[in-house]
Coordinates of C-alpha atoms and ligand atoms in Angstrom, one line a residue:
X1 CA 145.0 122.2 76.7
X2 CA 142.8 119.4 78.0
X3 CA 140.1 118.3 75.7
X4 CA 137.0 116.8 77.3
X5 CA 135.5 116.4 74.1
X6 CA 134.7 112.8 73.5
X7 CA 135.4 112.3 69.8
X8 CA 131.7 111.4 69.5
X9 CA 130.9 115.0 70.5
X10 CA 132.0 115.6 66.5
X11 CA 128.5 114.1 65.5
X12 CA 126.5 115.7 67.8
X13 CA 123.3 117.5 66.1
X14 CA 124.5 120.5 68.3
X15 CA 126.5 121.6 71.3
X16 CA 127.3 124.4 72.9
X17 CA 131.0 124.3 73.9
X18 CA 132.0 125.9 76.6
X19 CA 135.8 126.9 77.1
X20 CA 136.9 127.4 80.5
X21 CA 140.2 128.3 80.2
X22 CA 138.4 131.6 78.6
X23 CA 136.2 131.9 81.9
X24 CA 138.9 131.6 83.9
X25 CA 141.2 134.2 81.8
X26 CA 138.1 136.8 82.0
X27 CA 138.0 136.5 85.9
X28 CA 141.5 137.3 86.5
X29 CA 141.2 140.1 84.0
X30 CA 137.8 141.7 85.9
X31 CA 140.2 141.2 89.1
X32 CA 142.7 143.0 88.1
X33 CA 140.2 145.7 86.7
X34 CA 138.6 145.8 90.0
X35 CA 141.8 144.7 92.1
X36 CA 140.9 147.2 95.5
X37 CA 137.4 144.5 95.2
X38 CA 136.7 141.1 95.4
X39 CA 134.9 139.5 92.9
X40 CA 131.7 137.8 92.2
X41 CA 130.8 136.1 89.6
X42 CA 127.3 136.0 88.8
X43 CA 126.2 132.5 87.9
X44 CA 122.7 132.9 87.5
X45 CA 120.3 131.2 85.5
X46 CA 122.7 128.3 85.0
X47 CA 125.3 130.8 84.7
X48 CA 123.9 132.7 81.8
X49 CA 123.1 129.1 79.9
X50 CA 126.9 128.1 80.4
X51 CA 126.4 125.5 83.3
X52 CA 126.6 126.7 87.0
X53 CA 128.2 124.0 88.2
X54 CA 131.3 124.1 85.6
X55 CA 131.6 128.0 85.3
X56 CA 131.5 128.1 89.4
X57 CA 133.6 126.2 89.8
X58 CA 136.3 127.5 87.2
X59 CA 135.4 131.2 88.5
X60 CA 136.5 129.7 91.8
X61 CA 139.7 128.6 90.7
X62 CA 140.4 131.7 88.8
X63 CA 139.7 134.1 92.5
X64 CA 136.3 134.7 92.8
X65 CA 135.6 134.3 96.2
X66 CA 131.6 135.0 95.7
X67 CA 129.0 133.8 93.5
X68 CA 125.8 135.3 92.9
X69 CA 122.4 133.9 92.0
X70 CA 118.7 135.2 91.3
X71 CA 116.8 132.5 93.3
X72 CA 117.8 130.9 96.6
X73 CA 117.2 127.2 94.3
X74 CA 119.8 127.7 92.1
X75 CA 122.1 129.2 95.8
X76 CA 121.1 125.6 97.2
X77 CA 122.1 123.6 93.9
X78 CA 125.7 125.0 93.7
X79 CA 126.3 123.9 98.0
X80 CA 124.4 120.6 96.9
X81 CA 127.3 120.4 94.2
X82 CA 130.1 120.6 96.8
X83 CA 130.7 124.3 96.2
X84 CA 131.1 124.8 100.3
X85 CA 132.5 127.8 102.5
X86 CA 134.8 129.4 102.1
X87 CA 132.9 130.5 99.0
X88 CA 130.2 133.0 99.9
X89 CA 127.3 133.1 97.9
X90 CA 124.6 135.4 97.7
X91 CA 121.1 134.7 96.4
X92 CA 118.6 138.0 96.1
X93 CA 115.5 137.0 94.1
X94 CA 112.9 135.9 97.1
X95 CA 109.2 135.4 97.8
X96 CA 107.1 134.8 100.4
X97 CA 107.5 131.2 102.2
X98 CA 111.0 130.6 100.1
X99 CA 113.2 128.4 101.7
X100 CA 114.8 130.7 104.1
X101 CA 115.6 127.6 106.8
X102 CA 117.8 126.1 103.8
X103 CA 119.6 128.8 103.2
X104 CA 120.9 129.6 106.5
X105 CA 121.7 125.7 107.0
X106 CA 123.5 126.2 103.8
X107 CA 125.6 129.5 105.1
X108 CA 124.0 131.6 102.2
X109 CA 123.9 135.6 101.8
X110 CA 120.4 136.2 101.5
X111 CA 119.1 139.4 100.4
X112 CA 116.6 141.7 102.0
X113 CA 114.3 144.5 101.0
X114 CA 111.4 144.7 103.1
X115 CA 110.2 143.9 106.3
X116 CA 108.5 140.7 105.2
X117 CA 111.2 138.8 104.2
X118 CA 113.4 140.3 107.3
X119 CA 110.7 138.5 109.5
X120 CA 110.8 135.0 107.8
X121 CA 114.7 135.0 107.8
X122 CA 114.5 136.2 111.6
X123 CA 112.2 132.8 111.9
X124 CA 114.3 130.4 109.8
X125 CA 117.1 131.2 112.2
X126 CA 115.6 130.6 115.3
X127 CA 114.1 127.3 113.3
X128 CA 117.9 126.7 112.3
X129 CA 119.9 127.3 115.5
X130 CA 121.8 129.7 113.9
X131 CA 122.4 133.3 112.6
X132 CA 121.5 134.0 109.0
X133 CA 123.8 136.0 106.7
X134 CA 121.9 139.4 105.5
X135 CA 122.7 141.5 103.0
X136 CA 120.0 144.6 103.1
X137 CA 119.2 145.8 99.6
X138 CA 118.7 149.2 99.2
X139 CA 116.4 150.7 96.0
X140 CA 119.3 153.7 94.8
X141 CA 117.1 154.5 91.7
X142 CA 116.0 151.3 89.8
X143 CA 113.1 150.8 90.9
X144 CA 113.0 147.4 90.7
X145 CA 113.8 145.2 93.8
X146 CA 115.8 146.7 97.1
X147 CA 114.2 148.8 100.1
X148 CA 113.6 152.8 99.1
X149 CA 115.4 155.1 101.4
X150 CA 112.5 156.3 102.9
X151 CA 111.6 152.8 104.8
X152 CA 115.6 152.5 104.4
X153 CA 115.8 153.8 108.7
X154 CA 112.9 151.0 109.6
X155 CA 114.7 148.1 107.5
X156 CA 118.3 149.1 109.2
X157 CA 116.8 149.3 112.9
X158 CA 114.9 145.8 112.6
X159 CA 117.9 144.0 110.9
X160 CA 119.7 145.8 114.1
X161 CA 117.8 144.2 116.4
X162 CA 117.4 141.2 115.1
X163 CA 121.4 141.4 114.4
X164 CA 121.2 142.2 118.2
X165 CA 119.1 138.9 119.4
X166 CA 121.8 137.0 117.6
X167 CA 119.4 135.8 114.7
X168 CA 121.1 137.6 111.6
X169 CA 124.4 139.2 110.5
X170 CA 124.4 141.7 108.4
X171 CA 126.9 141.0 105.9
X172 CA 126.2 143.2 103.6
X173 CA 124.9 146.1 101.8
X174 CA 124.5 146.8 98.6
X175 CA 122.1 147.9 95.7
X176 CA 121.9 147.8 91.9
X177 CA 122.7 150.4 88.9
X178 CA 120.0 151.4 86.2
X179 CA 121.6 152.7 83.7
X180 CA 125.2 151.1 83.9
X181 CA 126.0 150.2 80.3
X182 CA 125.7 154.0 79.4
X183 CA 128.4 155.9 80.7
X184 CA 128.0 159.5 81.3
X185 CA 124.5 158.9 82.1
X186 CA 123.2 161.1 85.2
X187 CA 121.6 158.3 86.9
X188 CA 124.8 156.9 87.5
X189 CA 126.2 159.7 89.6
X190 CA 122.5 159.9 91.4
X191 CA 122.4 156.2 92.1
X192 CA 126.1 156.3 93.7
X193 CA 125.4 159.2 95.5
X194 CA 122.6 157.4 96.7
X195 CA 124.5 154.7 97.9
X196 CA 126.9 156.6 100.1
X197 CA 124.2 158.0 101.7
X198 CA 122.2 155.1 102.7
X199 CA 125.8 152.6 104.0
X200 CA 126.5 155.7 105.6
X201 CA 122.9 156.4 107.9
X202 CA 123.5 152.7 107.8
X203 CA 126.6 152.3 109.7
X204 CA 126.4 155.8 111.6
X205 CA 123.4 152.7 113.0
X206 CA 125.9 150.4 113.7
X207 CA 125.7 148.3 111.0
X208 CA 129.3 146.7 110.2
X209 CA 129.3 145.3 106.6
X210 CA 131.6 143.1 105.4
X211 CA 130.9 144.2 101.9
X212 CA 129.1 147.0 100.3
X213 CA 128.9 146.6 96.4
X214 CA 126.9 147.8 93.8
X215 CA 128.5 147.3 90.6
X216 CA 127.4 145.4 87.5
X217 CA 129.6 143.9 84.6
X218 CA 129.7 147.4 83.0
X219 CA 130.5 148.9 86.2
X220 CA 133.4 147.2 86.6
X221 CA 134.4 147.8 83.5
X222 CA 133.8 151.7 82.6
X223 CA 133.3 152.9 86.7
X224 CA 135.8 152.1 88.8
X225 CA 134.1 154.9 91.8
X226 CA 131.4 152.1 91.8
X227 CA 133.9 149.4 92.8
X228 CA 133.7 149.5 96.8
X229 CA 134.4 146.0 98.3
X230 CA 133.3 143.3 96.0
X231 CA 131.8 143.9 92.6
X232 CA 129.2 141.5 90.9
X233 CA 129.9 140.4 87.0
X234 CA 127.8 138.3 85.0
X235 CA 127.9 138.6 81.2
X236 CA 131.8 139.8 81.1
X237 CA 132.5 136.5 82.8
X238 CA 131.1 134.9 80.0
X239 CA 133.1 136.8 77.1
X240 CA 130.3 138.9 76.3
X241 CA 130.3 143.0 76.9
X242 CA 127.5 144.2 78.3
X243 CA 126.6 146.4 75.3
X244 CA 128.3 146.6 72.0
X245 CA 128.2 151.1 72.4
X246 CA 130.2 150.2 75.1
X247 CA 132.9 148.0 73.3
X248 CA 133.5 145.0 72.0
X249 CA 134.8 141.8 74.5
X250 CA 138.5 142.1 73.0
X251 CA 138.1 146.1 73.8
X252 CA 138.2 144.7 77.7
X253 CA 140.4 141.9 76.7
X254 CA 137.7 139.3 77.4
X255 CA 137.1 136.0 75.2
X256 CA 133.6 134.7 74.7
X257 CA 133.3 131.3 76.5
X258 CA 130.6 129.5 74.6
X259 CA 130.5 128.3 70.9
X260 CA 127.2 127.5 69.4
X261 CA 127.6 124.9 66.4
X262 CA 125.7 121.9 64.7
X263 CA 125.9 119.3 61.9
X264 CA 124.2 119.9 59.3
X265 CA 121.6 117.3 58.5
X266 CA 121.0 117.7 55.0
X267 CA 122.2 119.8 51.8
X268 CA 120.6 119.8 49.0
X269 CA 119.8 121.3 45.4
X270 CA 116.7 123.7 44.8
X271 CA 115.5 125.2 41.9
X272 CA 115.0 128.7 41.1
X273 CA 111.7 130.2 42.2
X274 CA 111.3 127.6 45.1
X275 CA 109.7 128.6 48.9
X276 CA 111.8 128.0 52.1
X277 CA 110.3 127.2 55.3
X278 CA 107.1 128.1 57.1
X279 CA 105.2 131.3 55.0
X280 CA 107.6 130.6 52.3
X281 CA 109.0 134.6 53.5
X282 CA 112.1 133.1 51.6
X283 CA 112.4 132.5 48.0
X284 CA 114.8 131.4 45.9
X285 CA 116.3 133.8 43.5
X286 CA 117.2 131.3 41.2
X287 CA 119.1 127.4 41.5
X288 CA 120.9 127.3 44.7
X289 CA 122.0 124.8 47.2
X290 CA 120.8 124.6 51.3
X291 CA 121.7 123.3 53.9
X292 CA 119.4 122.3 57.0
X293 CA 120.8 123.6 60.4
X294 CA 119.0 121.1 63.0
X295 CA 118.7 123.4 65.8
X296 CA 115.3 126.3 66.2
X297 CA 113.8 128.0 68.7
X298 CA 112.9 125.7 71.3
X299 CA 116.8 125.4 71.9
X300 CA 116.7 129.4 72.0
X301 CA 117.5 130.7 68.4
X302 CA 116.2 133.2 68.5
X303 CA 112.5 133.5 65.6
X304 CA 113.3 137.0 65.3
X305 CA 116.5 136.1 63.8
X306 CA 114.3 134.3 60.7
X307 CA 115.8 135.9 57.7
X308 CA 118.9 137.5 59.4
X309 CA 121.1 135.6 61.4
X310 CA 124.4 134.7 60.5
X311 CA 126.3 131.3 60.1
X312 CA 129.1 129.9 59.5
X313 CA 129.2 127.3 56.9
X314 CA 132.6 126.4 54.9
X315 CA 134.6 129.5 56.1
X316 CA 131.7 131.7 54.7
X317 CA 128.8 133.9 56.2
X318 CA 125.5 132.2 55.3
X319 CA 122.2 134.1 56.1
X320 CA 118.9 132.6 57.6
X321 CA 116.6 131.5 54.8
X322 CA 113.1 131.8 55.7
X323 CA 111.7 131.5 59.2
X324 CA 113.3 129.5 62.5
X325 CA 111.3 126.9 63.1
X326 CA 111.2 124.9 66.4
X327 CA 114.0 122.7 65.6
X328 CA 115.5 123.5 62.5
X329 CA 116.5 126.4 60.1
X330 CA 118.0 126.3 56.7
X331 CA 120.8 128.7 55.4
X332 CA 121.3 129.6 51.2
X333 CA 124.4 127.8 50.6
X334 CA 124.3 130.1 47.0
X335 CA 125.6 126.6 45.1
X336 CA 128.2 125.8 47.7
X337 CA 127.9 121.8 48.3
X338 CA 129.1 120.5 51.7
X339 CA 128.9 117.3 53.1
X340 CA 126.0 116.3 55.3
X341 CA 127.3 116.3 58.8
X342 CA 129.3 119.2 57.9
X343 CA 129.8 122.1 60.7
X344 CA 127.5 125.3 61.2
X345 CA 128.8 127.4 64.1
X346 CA 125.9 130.2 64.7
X347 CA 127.9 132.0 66.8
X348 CA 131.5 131.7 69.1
X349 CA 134.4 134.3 69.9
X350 CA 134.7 135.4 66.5
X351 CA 138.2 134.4 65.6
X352 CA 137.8 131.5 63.4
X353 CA 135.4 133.7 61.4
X354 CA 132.1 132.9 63.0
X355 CA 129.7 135.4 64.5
X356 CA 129.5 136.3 67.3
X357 CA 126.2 136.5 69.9
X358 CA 126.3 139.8 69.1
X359 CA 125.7 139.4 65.8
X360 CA 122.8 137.1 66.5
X361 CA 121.6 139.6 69.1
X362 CA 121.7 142.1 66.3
X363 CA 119.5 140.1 64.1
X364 CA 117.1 139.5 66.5
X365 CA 116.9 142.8 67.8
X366 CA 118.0 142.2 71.1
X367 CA 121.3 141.7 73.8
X368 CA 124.0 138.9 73.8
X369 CA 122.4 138.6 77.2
X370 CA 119.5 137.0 75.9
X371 CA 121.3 135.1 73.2
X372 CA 123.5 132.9 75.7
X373 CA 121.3 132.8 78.3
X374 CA 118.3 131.2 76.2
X375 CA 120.0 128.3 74.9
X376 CA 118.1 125.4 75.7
X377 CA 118.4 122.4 77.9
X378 CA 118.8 120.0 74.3
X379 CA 121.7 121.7 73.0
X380 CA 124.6 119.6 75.5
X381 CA 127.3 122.0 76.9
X382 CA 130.7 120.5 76.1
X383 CA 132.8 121.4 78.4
X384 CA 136.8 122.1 77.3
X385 CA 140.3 123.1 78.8
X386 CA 138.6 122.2 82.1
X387 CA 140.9 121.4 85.2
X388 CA 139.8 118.6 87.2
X389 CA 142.3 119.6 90.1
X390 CA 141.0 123.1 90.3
X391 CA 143.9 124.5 90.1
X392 CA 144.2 128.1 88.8
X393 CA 145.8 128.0 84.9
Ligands
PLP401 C1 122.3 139.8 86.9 C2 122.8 140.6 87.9 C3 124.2 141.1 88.0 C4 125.1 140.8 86.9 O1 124.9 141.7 85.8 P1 125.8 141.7 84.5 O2 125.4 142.9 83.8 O3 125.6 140.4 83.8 O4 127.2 141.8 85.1 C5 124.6 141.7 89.1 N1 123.7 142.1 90.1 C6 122.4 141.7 90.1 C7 121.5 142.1 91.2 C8 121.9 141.0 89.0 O5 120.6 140.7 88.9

């Protein structure tokens, strides 16, 4: 074990540490769960608060030969980083006037849905010199972003032609499941369904995909009809399942990557009868001891966790007293008396006894999802069991 940790890291107010030796275990198990695919892992939104440049990198070295972003920016930033071909990487969140030119200069997948963005990828190429990778999006029943079948023909005859003037490739084809994380539900088989129809009227066309995928983390996990060539995980990279009806991350034999901790800055006594925080929604009940955790919602804990969420303080499960504030919170220490300085870890993989972001997602009344991924820029990602030779391990 290699620990990057600078002993200084011990007094940090908070850090989020990020284990990459459990990133990397968690893409060879989604390999092997998906081994007829390759695999993609989803690094979005600096890889779901983790660091995309790190988590890439260690996905890389564990056998993902994609990665997969929302915006074409965050695409750029990982080629900027040295992340080069042979890696493919496909970005799929565009707007009018995005930087299409860049793109193709950086040998990125860039996904279409509509005419309009077919026609400023067709220009960025001629601009460029050379073809663009495409990857048509079709719309099998989200109803979010991809092309509906009915304009499905239109999209697959221009991206022909286009393919056919030596502007584009079209490298792949793919779409995106509603309803995933609830097995059994009949969207599912109506989305795949779906699918197979439209890469099928698409290659009777003559379109030659390298890859057709549509599968999500839970996907992989629970549908293995929904594998085709590649699949696309995000959140089961990180250690965290998709939903906790579906199973829990040791249920898949995935290990939660980050650990969310901090010193505590103060601990004191209060008497009986006494208000805690903002509103005062806490009171004591009577003498007890606190402890104030220096981290609050502008470094993503969550304010709907005021009054619920868990931490772990001393080997024991302390409870939110009173509302989050910005930048701090305070947890009833019920007469327990550690040291300032002393550790408060909100949430990790759960084996040392902490909670886990499921447990914080449950206070707050919402996903894990949204409990990694909002943890801010001030909290420092401390990066351990990292491999500087990228070498699988
Ligand atoms: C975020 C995202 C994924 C990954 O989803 P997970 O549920 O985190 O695995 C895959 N595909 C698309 C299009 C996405 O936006």
């Amino acid at each position: 074990m290699t620990e990057t940790a600078h002993p200084r890291t011990a007094t940090l107010r908070a850090r989020a540490e990020i284990d990459l030796a459990a990133l990397r275990a968690n893409v060879r198990t989604l390999r092997a769960r998906a081994s007829g695919a390759a695999l993609m892992a989803v690094v979005k939104s600096d890889a779901y608060g983790h660091g995309a440049v790190p988590c890439a990198r260690a996905a890389v070295a564990a056998g993902a030969t994609w990665l997969g972003t929302a915006t074409p920016e965050e695409a750029l930033a990982l080629r900027a980083a040295g992340i080069g071909p042979p890696v493919r990487i496909l970005c799929w969140l565009w707007t009018p006037g995005g930087p299409w030119r860049e793109a193709v200069e950086a040998d990125l997948d860039v996904s279409v849905s509509a005419l309009w963005a077919l026609a400023e990828v067709r220009e960025a190429a001629r601009a460029a010199g050379r073809p663009a990778r495409v990857q048509l999006k079709a719309d099998t029943g989200l109803g979010r972003n991809g092309c509906q079948p009915a304009d499905w023909p239109e999209l697959v005859g221009e991206a022909l032609r286009a393919e056919a003037e030596g502007l584009i490739r079209i490298t792949g084809l793919w779409s995106h499941f509603a309803c995933a994380d609830e097995p059994g539900h009949p969207s599912i088989a109506a989305q795949l369904d779906c699918f197979r129809t439209v890469v099928a009227d698409a290659e009777a066309a003559g379109v030659r995909p390298e890859v057709r995928h549509i599968a999500n983390s839970p996907a992989t996990l629970t549908l293995p009809e929904s594998h085709f060539d590649l699949v696309r995980t995000g959140i089961a990279v990180y250690g965290v399942s998709p939903s906790p009806e579906l199973g829990t991350p040791a249920d898949f034999g995935l290990r939660p990557v980050m650990t969310l901790s901090a010193a505590l800055a103060l601990v004191k006594h209060l008497p009986g009868g006494h208000g805690v925080s903002y509103g005062h929604h806490f009171v004591t009940a009577g003498e007890t001891t606190v402890g104030l955790v220096p981290v609050g919602y502008a470094d993503g804990i969550p304010r709907h966790a005021s009054g619920t969420g868990p931490v772990l303080v001393g080997g024991k499960w302390r409870t939110v007293a009173g509302r989050i504030a910005m930048d701090q919170f305070v947890v009833d220490l019920g007469g327990d008396l550690p040291e300032a300085g002393a550790e408060a870890v909100l949430f990790g993989p759960g084996d040392r006894g902490e909670p886990t972001a499921e447990d914080w997602a449950q206070a707050a009344g919402t996903i894990a999802y949204e409990i990694v991924t909002r943890i801010g820029k001030r909290v420092p990602r401390v990066y351990v069991n990292e491999e500087p030779n990228g070498r699988e391990g």
